[in-house]
Amino acid sequence: MTPHQTYIKRCVELAQNGLGTTYPNPLVGSVIVYNDIIIGEGWHKKTGESHAEVIAINSIKDKSLLKKSTIYVSLEPCSHFGKTPPCADLIIEHQIPKVVIGTIDPFAKVCGNGIAKLKNAGIEVEVGFLEKECNELNKRFFTFHQKKRPYIILKWAQTQDGFIAPLQKNHNRPVWISNEFSRQLVHKWRTEEQAILVGTNTVLQDNPKLDIRHWIGQNPMRIVLDRELKIPEDYSVYDTNSKTIFITEKHKESFKENIYFETIDFQNNRNAQILDILYKHQIQSVIIEGGTSVLQSFIKDNLWDEARVFASDLILENGIKAPDFDVEEHSQTSILNDTLSLFYNSRQKNEDK
């Protein structure tokens, strides 16, 4: 690994600390190197707060060193005024002579403009180091801006004999397929994504909170498909703890803070319309957790990027079948008696080429 790659790798490691807290901004890490030694570093923690480059620069007490240093950043420095001033301007102000960038920012207000501004100021700029890792880091941000939809993660748990739930169960009580440690991991995932989507039957049968009670962080937005508005208003998804969007074919005005209703035609490209609504609400990532029917529809439409499937050693012998999913497994991890398999949608990647 070259020195440039080593320092960009550190930028990526730093940036990962912001997963789940920077939306709608991307994950960005930055380090400043003087005489082959990192003298400053930082990452973007939260929208509205300082960007990675600003934190890295501010971490250095002797600012005179900046004129003889190189700043590394996983994503192209911004060049526009948003909630904070442009990072490119700060780099120019401190006369940092060289900038090394992992990958270009696809956001229209940046997208090459930050690089151009730096070069026009006489700064040496190198781009394209560990691009694959930098792009993977911001797969949610990139998908949102390039495909005009959120990054889609499918998630379910199934028994050893291929069922996700029994045919009959106690009303409003979920039947756990996976173990408690797998469920805790799912709650961690919820803190990392902007939204979670479920169907009507999942809510009616389980009355889920769709929160992160087994982890620490921010609850995701809840997206509930309720075509005929069957879900009673005393169910947990109607509490105001999280922003909740009900997608329905019936018109209804919001009557509570944090509760919204969006109308679509359920018989005409339903999933594409759902993704348009999520894009409108600036949602960059969504975990689809609920129901074989909903999951299967997104698989059928090839509208998914990643799938996370738990398989337990439980045997039901009969029940609701898991989605029909014939995709090559990417990796597998054991969580006690559960097996977690990860899948990536190669068809989506091929369509992008």
CSV table of C-alpha atoms in Angstrom, one decimal:
chain,number,residue,atom,x,y,z
A,1,MET,CA,0.0,0.0,0.0
A,2,THR,CA,1.4,3.4,-1.0
A,3,PRO,CA,1.6,6.3,1.5
A,4,HIS,CA,-1.3,8.0,-0.1
A,5,GLN,CA,-3.4,4.9,0.2
A,6,THR,CA,-2.4,4.4,3.8
A,7,TYR,CA,-3.5,8.0,4.7
A,8,ILE,CA,-6.8,7.7,2.8
A,9,LYS,CA,-7.4,4.4,4.5
A,10,ARG,CA,-7.2,6.3,7.8
A,11,CYS,CA,-9.6,8.9,6.5
A,12,VAL,CA,-12.1,6.1,5.7
A,13,GLU,CA,-11.7,4.6,9.2
A,14,LEU,CA,-12.4,8.0,10.8
A,15,ALA,CA,-15.4,8.7,8.6
A,16,GLN,CA,-17.1,5.5,9.6
A,17,ASN,CA,-17.5,6.9,13.1
A,18,GLY,CA,-20.2,9.2,11.7
A,19,LEU,CA,-22.5,6.4,10.3
A,20,GLY,CA,-26.1,7.2,11.1
A,21,THR,CA,-25.5,10.7,12.4
A,22,THR,CA,-24.4,12.8,9.4
A,23,TYR,CA,-27.6,12.5,7.2
A,24,PRO,CA,-28.1,14.1,4.8
A,25,ASN,CA,-24.4,14.8,4.6
A,26,PRO,CA,-21.9,12.2,3.5
A,27,LEU,CA,-19.4,10.4,5.7
A,28,VAL,CA,-16.0,12.1,5.5
A,29,GLY,CA,-12.7,11.7,7.2
A,30,SER,CA,-9.6,13.8,6.9
A,31,VAL,CA,-5.9,13.7,8.1
A,32,ILE,CA,-3.1,16.2,7.8
A,33,VAL,CA,0.4,14.9,7.2
A,34,TYR,CA,3.7,16.8,7.9
A,35,ASN,CA,7.0,15.1,7.3
A,36,ASP,CA,5.3,11.7,6.9
A,37,ILE,CA,3.6,12.1,10.3
A,38,ILE,CA,-0.1,12.6,10.9
A,39,ILE,CA,-0.4,15.9,12.9
A,40,GLY,CA,-4.1,16.4,12.7
A,41,GLU,CA,-7.3,14.4,11.9
A,42,GLY,CA,-11.1,14.6,12.1
A,43,TRP,CA,-14.4,13.3,10.8
A,44,HIS,CA,-17.8,14.8,10.1
A,45,LYS,CA,-20.0,14.0,13.1
A,46,LYS,CA,-23.4,15.6,12.4
A,47,THR,CA,-25.1,17.8,9.8
A,48,GLY,CA,-24.7,21.5,10.7
A,49,GLU,CA,-21.5,20.8,12.6
A,50,SER,CA,-17.9,21.2,11.3
A,51,HIS,CA,-16.8,19.1,8.4
A,52,ALA,CA,-13.9,16.7,8.6
A,53,GLU,CA,-11.3,19.1,7.1
A,54,VAL,CA,-12.3,21.8,9.5
A,55,ILE,CA,-11.9,19.6,12.5
A,56,ALA,CA,-8.5,18.3,11.2
A,57,ILE,CA,-7.2,21.8,10.6
A,58,ASN,CA,-8.5,23.0,14.0
A,59,SER,CA,-6.8,20.1,15.8
A,60,ILE,CA,-3.4,21.5,14.9
A,61,LYS,CA,-2.0,24.0,17.4
A,62,ASP,CA,0.9,25.3,15.2
A,63,LYS,CA,-1.0,26.5,12.1
A,64,SER,CA,2.3,27.5,10.4
A,65,LEU,CA,2.9,23.7,9.8
A,66,LEU,CA,-0.1,23.8,7.4
A,67,LYS,CA,1.8,25.6,4.8
A,68,LYS,CA,4.2,22.6,4.6
A,69,SER,CA,1.7,19.9,4.9
A,70,THR,CA,-0.6,17.7,2.8
A,71,ILE,CA,-4.3,17.3,3.7
A,72,TYR,CA,-6.0,14.0,2.9
A,73,VAL,CA,-9.7,13.6,2.6
A,74,SER,CA,-11.9,10.6,1.7
A,75,LEU,CA,-14.3,12.8,-0.4
A,76,GLU,CA,-13.8,15.9,-2.4
A,77,PRO,CA,-13.9,19.1,-0.2
A,78,CYS,CA,-17.1,21.1,-0.6
A,79,SER,CA,-17.0,24.3,-2.5
A,80,HIS,CA,-20.4,25.8,-1.6
A,81,PHE,CA,-22.1,27.5,1.3
A,82,GLY,CA,-24.5,25.2,3.1
A,83,LYS,CA,-25.0,25.1,6.9
A,84,THR,CA,-21.2,25.6,7.1
A,85,PRO,CA,-18.7,27.5,4.9
A,86,PRO,CA,-16.9,25.8,2.1
A,87,CYS,CA,-14.0,23.5,3.1
A,88,ALA,CA,-12.1,24.4,-0.1
A,89,ASP,CA,-12.0,28.0,1.1
A,90,LEU,CA,-10.5,27.0,4.4
A,91,ILE,CA,-7.8,25.0,2.8
A,92,ILE,CA,-7.0,27.9,0.5
A,93,GLU,CA,-7.0,30.3,3.5
A,94,HIS,CA,-4.4,28.2,5.4
A,95,GLN,CA,-2.3,27.9,2.2
A,96,ILE,CA,-2.1,24.1,2.4
A,97,PRO,CA,0.0,23.3,-0.7
A,98,LYS,CA,-1.3,19.8,-1.5
A,99,VAL,CA,-4.7,18.0,-1.3
A,100,VAL,CA,-5.1,14.2,-1.8
A,101,ILE,CA,-8.7,13.1,-2.4
A,102,GLY,CA,-10.2,9.6,-2.3
A,103,THR,CA,-13.1,10.1,-4.6
A,104,ILE,CA,-15.2,12.9,-6.3
A,105,ASP,CA,-18.4,14.0,-4.6
A,106,PRO,CA,-21.4,13.3,-6.9
A,107,PHE,CA,-23.5,16.0,-5.3
A,108,ALA,CA,-24.3,18.5,-8.0
A,109,LYS,CA,-23.2,21.6,-5.9
A,110,VAL,CA,-19.7,20.0,-5.4
A,111,CYS,CA,-19.0,17.4,-8.2
A,112,GLY,CA,-15.6,18.6,-9.4
A,113,ASN,CA,-16.1,22.2,-8.3
A,114,GLY,CA,-14.2,21.8,-5.1
A,115,ILE,CA,-11.2,20.4,-7.0
A,116,ALA,CA,-11.4,23.2,-9.6
A,117,LYS,CA,-11.5,25.8,-6.8
A,118,LEU,CA,-8.4,24.3,-5.2
A,119,LYS,CA,-6.5,24.1,-8.5
A,120,ASN,CA,-7.4,27.6,-9.4
A,121,ALA,CA,-5.8,28.7,-6.2
A,122,GLY,CA,-2.5,27.1,-7.1
A,123,ILE,CA,-2.9,24.0,-4.9
A,124,GLU,CA,-1.7,20.7,-6.1
A,125,VAL,CA,-4.6,18.2,-6.1
A,126,GLU,CA,-4.4,14.4,-6.6
A,127,VAL,CA,-7.6,12.3,-6.9
A,128,GLY,CA,-8.5,8.7,-6.9
A,129,PHE,CA,-7.0,6.7,-4.1
A,130,LEU,CA,-8.8,3.7,-2.6
A,131,GLU,CA,-11.8,4.8,-4.7
A,132,LYS,CA,-13.6,1.5,-4.2
A,133,GLU,CA,-13.4,1.8,-0.4
A,134,CYS,CA,-14.4,5.5,-0.5
A,135,ASN,CA,-17.4,4.8,-2.7
A,136,GLU,CA,-18.5,1.9,-0.5
A,137,LEU,CA,-18.2,4.2,2.5
A,138,ASN,CA,-20.8,6.5,1.0
A,139,LYS,CA,-22.9,4.0,-0.9
A,140,ARG,CA,-26.0,5.5,0.7
A,141,PHE,CA,-25.1,9.1,-0.3
A,142,PHE,CA,-24.0,8.1,-3.8
A,143,THR,CA,-27.1,6.0,-4.5
A,144,PHE,CA,-29.3,8.8,-3.4
A,145,HIS,CA,-27.7,11.4,-5.6
A,146,GLN,CA,-26.9,9.2,-8.6
A,147,LYS,CA,-30.0,7.0,-8.7
A,148,LYS,CA,-32.5,9.4,-7.1
A,149,ARG,CA,-33.6,6.8,-4.6
A,150,PRO,CA,-32.4,5.5,-1.2
A,151,TYR,CA,-29.9,2.7,-0.7
A,152,ILE,CA,-32.2,-0.4,-0.1
A,153,ILE,CA,-31.3,-3.1,2.4
A,154,LEU,CA,-33.6,-6.2,2.7
A,155,LYS,CA,-33.6,-7.9,6.0
A,156,TRP,CA,-35.4,-11.0,7.4
A,157,ALA,CA,-34.9,-14.0,9.7
A,158,GLN,CA,-35.9,-17.5,8.6
A,159,THR,CA,-36.1,-20.9,10.2
A,160,GLN,CA,-33.9,-23.8,9.3
A,161,ASP,CA,-36.8,-25.1,7.1
A,162,GLY,CA,-37.4,-21.8,5.4
A,163,PHE,CA,-40.2,-20.0,7.2
A,164,ILE,CA,-40.3,-16.4,8.6
A,165,ALA,CA,-43.3,-16.9,10.9
A,166,PRO,CA,-45.9,-19.5,12.0
A,167,LEU,CA,-49.3,-19.5,10.3
A,168,GLN,CA,-51.0,-18.9,13.7
A,169,LYS,CA,-49.7,-16.9,16.7
A,170,ASN,CA,-50.9,-14.8,19.6
A,171,HIS,CA,-52.2,-11.5,18.4
A,172,ASN,CA,-49.9,-8.5,18.7
A,173,ARG,CA,-47.0,-10.7,19.9
A,174,PRO,CA,-44.1,-11.4,17.6
A,175,VAL,CA,-42.6,-14.8,17.3
A,176,TRP,CA,-38.8,-14.5,17.4
A,177,ILE,CA,-36.9,-16.6,14.8
A,178,SER,CA,-33.5,-15.2,15.5
A,179,ASN,CA,-31.7,-15.0,18.9
A,180,GLU,CA,-31.4,-12.0,21.2
A,181,PHE,CA,-27.9,-11.1,20.0
A,182,SER,CA,-29.0,-11.1,16.3
A,183,ARG,CA,-31.9,-8.9,17.3
A,184,GLN,CA,-29.6,-6.5,19.1
A,185,LEU,CA,-27.5,-6.3,15.9
A,186,VAL,CA,-30.6,-5.4,14.0
A,187,HIS,CA,-31.3,-2.5,16.4
A,188,LYS,CA,-27.7,-1.3,15.8
A,189,TRP,CA,-28.4,-1.4,12.1
A,190,ARG,CA,-31.5,0.7,12.6
A,191,THR,CA,-29.3,3.5,14.1
A,192,GLU,CA,-27.2,3.4,10.9
A,193,GLU,CA,-30.0,3.8,8.4
A,194,GLN,CA,-32.5,6.7,7.9
A,195,ALA,CA,-35.6,4.6,7.6
A,196,ILE,CA,-37.3,1.3,8.1
A,197,LEU,CA,-40.2,0.0,6.0
A,198,VAL,CA,-42.8,-2.6,6.8
A,199,GLY,CA,-46.2,-3.7,5.4
A,200,THR,CA,-49.7,-3.6,6.9
A,201,ASN,CA,-49.7,-7.3,8.0
A,202,THR,CA,-46.5,-7.0,9.9
A,203,VAL,CA,-47.9,-4.1,11.9
A,204,LEU,CA,-51.3,-5.7,12.5
A,205,GLN,CA,-49.8,-9.0,13.6
A,206,ASP,CA,-46.9,-7.7,15.7
A,207,ASN,CA,-47.7,-4.1,16.6
A,208,PRO,CA,-44.0,-3.3,16.4
A,209,LYS,CA,-42.4,-0.1,17.7
A,210,LEU,CA,-39.7,-0.2,15.0
A,211,ASP,CA,-37.3,1.6,17.4
A,212,ILE,CA,-33.8,1.0,18.8
A,213,ARG,CA,-34.6,0.0,22.4
A,214,HIS,CA,-31.7,-2.6,22.4
A,215,TRP,CA,-29.1,-0.1,21.2
A,216,ILE,CA,-28.1,3.6,21.6
A,217,GLY,CA,-28.6,6.1,18.9
A,218,GLN,CA,-31.3,7.7,16.8
A,219,ASN,CA,-34.5,5.9,15.9
A,220,PRO,CA,-35.1,5.5,12.1
A,221,MET,CA,-38.0,7.1,10.3
A,222,ARG,CA,-40.9,4.6,9.9
A,223,ILE,CA,-42.4,3.9,6.5
A,224,VAL,CA,-45.6,1.9,6.8
A,225,LEU,CA,-47.5,0.6,3.7
A,226,ASP,CA,-51.1,0.8,4.6
A,227,ARG,CA,-53.1,0.8,1.4
A,228,GLU,CA,-56.6,1.0,3.0
A,229,LEU,CA,-55.5,2.6,6.3
A,230,LYS,CA,-56.4,-0.5,8.3
A,231,ILE,CA,-53.9,0.1,11.1
A,232,PRO,CA,-55.7,1.4,14.3
A,233,GLU,CA,-54.5,4.7,15.5
A,234,ASP,CA,-53.6,3.3,19.0
A,235,TYR,CA,-50.9,1.1,17.5
A,236,SER,CA,-47.2,1.9,18.2
A,237,VAL,CA,-46.5,3.2,14.7
A,238,TYR,CA,-48.8,6.1,15.5
A,239,ASP,CA,-46.8,7.3,18.4
A,240,THR,CA,-44.8,10.5,17.7
A,241,ASN,CA,-41.4,9.2,18.9
A,242,SER,CA,-40.2,9.0,15.3
A,243,LYS,CA,-41.2,10.6,12.0
A,244,THR,CA,-43.6,8.1,10.4
A,245,ILE,CA,-44.9,8.1,6.8
A,246,PHE,CA,-48.0,6.1,6.0
A,247,ILE,CA,-48.1,5.2,2.3
A,248,THR,CA,-51.7,4.7,1.3
A,249,GLU,CA,-54.2,5.0,-1.6
A,250,LYS,CA,-56.6,7.0,0.6
A,251,HIS,CA,-56.3,10.7,1.1
A,252,LYS,CA,-55.7,11.7,4.8
A,253,GLU,CA,-54.4,14.8,6.4
A,254,SER,CA,-51.7,14.7,9.1
A,255,PHE,CA,-53.3,15.0,12.5
A,256,LYS,CA,-50.3,14.5,14.7
A,257,GLU,CA,-46.8,15.9,14.8
A,258,ASN,CA,-44.3,13.5,13.0
A,259,ILE,CA,-47.2,11.6,11.3
A,260,TYR,CA,-47.5,12.0,7.5
A,261,PHE,CA,-49.6,10.4,4.8
A,262,GLU,CA,-48.6,10.0,1.2
A,263,THR,CA,-50.9,8.7,-1.5
A,264,ILE,CA,-49.9,6.5,-4.4
A,265,ASP,CA,-51.5,4.1,-6.9
A,266,PHE,CA,-50.9,0.7,-5.5
A,267,GLN,CA,-51.7,-1.0,-8.8
A,268,ASN,CA,-49.2,0.9,-10.9
A,269,ASN,CA,-45.4,0.5,-10.2
A,270,ARG,CA,-46.0,0.6,-6.5
A,271,ASN,CA,-42.4,0.2,-5.4
A,272,ALA,CA,-41.1,2.9,-7.8
A,273,GLN,CA,-43.7,5.3,-6.4
A,274,ILE,CA,-42.6,4.4,-2.8
A,275,LEU,CA,-39.0,5.2,-3.6
A,276,ASP,CA,-40.0,8.5,-5.2
A,277,ILE,CA,-41.7,9.4,-1.9
A,278,LEU,CA,-38.6,8.4,0.1
A,279,TYR,CA,-36.5,10.5,-2.2
A,280,LYS,CA,-38.8,13.4,-1.8
A,281,HIS,CA,-38.4,13.1,2.0
A,282,GLN,CA,-34.6,13.1,1.6
A,283,ILE,CA,-34.2,9.5,2.8
A,284,GLN,CA,-30.9,8.1,1.7
A,285,SER,CA,-31.2,4.6,3.1
A,286,VAL,CA,-34.0,2.2,4.1
A,287,ILE,CA,-34.1,-1.2,5.7
A,288,ILE,CA,-37.1,-3.2,4.4
A,289,GLU,CA,-38.0,-5.5,7.3
A,290,GLY,CA,-41.6,-6.4,6.9
A,291,GLY,CA,-43.4,-9.4,5.4
A,292,THR,CA,-42.6,-11.9,2.7
A,293,SER,CA,-45.0,-10.2,0.3
A,294,VAL,CA,-43.3,-6.8,0.6
A,295,LEU,CA,-39.8,-8.2,0.5
A,296,GLN,CA,-40.6,-10.4,-2.5
A,297,SER,CA,-42.0,-7.5,-4.4
A,298,PHE,CA,-38.8,-5.5,-4.1
A,299,ILE,CA,-36.8,-8.6,-5.1
A,300,LYS,CA,-39.0,-9.1,-8.1
A,301,ASP,CA,-38.6,-5.5,-9.2
A,302,ASN,CA,-34.8,-5.7,-8.7
A,303,LEU,CA,-35.1,-2.8,-6.4
A,304,TRP,CA,-32.6,-3.7,-3.7
A,305,ASP,CA,-28.9,-3.2,-3.1
A,306,GLU,CA,-28.1,-5.4,-0.1
A,307,ALA,CA,-29.8,-8.3,1.8
A,308,ARG,CA,-29.1,-9.4,5.3
A,309,VAL,CA,-30.6,-12.8,6.1
A,310,PHE,CA,-30.6,-14.6,9.5
A,311,ALA,CA,-31.1,-18.3,9.5
A,312,SER,CA,-31.8,-20.0,12.9
A,313,ASP,CA,-31.8,-23.6,13.9
A,314,LEU,CA,-35.5,-23.3,14.8
A,315,ILE,CA,-37.8,-25.7,12.8
A,316,LEU,CA,-41.5,-24.8,12.3
A,317,GLU,CA,-42.5,-27.5,9.8
A,318,ASN,CA,-45.2,-25.1,8.6
A,319,GLY,CA,-45.7,-21.4,8.3
A,320,ILE,CA,-45.2,-18.3,6.2
A,321,LYS,CA,-42.5,-19.0,3.6
A,322,ALA,CA,-39.4,-16.9,3.5
A,323,PRO,CA,-38.8,-14.9,0.3
A,324,ASP,CA,-37.8,-16.8,-2.8
A,325,PHE,CA,-34.2,-15.5,-3.1
A,326,ASP,CA,-31.8,-17.2,-5.5
A,327,VAL,CA,-28.7,-15.0,-5.1
A,328,GLU,CA,-25.1,-15.9,-4.6
A,329,GLU,CA,-24.0,-15.3,-1.0
A,330,HIS,CA,-21.2,-12.8,-0.4
A,331,SER,CA,-20.3,-13.7,3.2
A,332,GLN,CA,-21.5,-15.6,6.2
A,333,THR,CA,-21.1,-15.0,10.0
A,334,SER,CA,-22.2,-17.1,13.0
A,335,ILE,CA,-24.1,-15.5,15.9
A,336,LEU,CA,-24.4,-18.3,18.4
A,337,ASN,CA,-27.0,-20.6,16.8
A,338,ASP,CA,-27.9,-18.1,14.1
A,339,THR,CA,-26.2,-17.7,10.7
A,340,LEU,CA,-26.1,-14.2,9.1
A,341,SER,CA,-25.7,-14.2,5.3
A,342,LEU,CA,-24.9,-11.1,3.4
A,343,PHE,CA,-25.8,-10.6,-0.3
A,344,TYR,CA,-25.2,-7.8,-2.7
A,345,ASN,CA,-27.2,-7.1,-5.9
A,346,SER,CA,-24.8,-7.7,-8.8
A,347,ARG,CA,-27.6,-7.0,-11.3
A,348,GLN,CA,-27.9,-3.4,-9.9
A,349,LYS,CA,-24.1,-2.9,-10.2
A,350,ASN,CA,-24.1,-4.2,-13.8
A,351,GLU,CA,-26.9,-1.8,-14.7
A,352,ASP,CA,-24.8,1.0,-13.3
A,353,LYS,CA,-21.9,0.3,-15.7
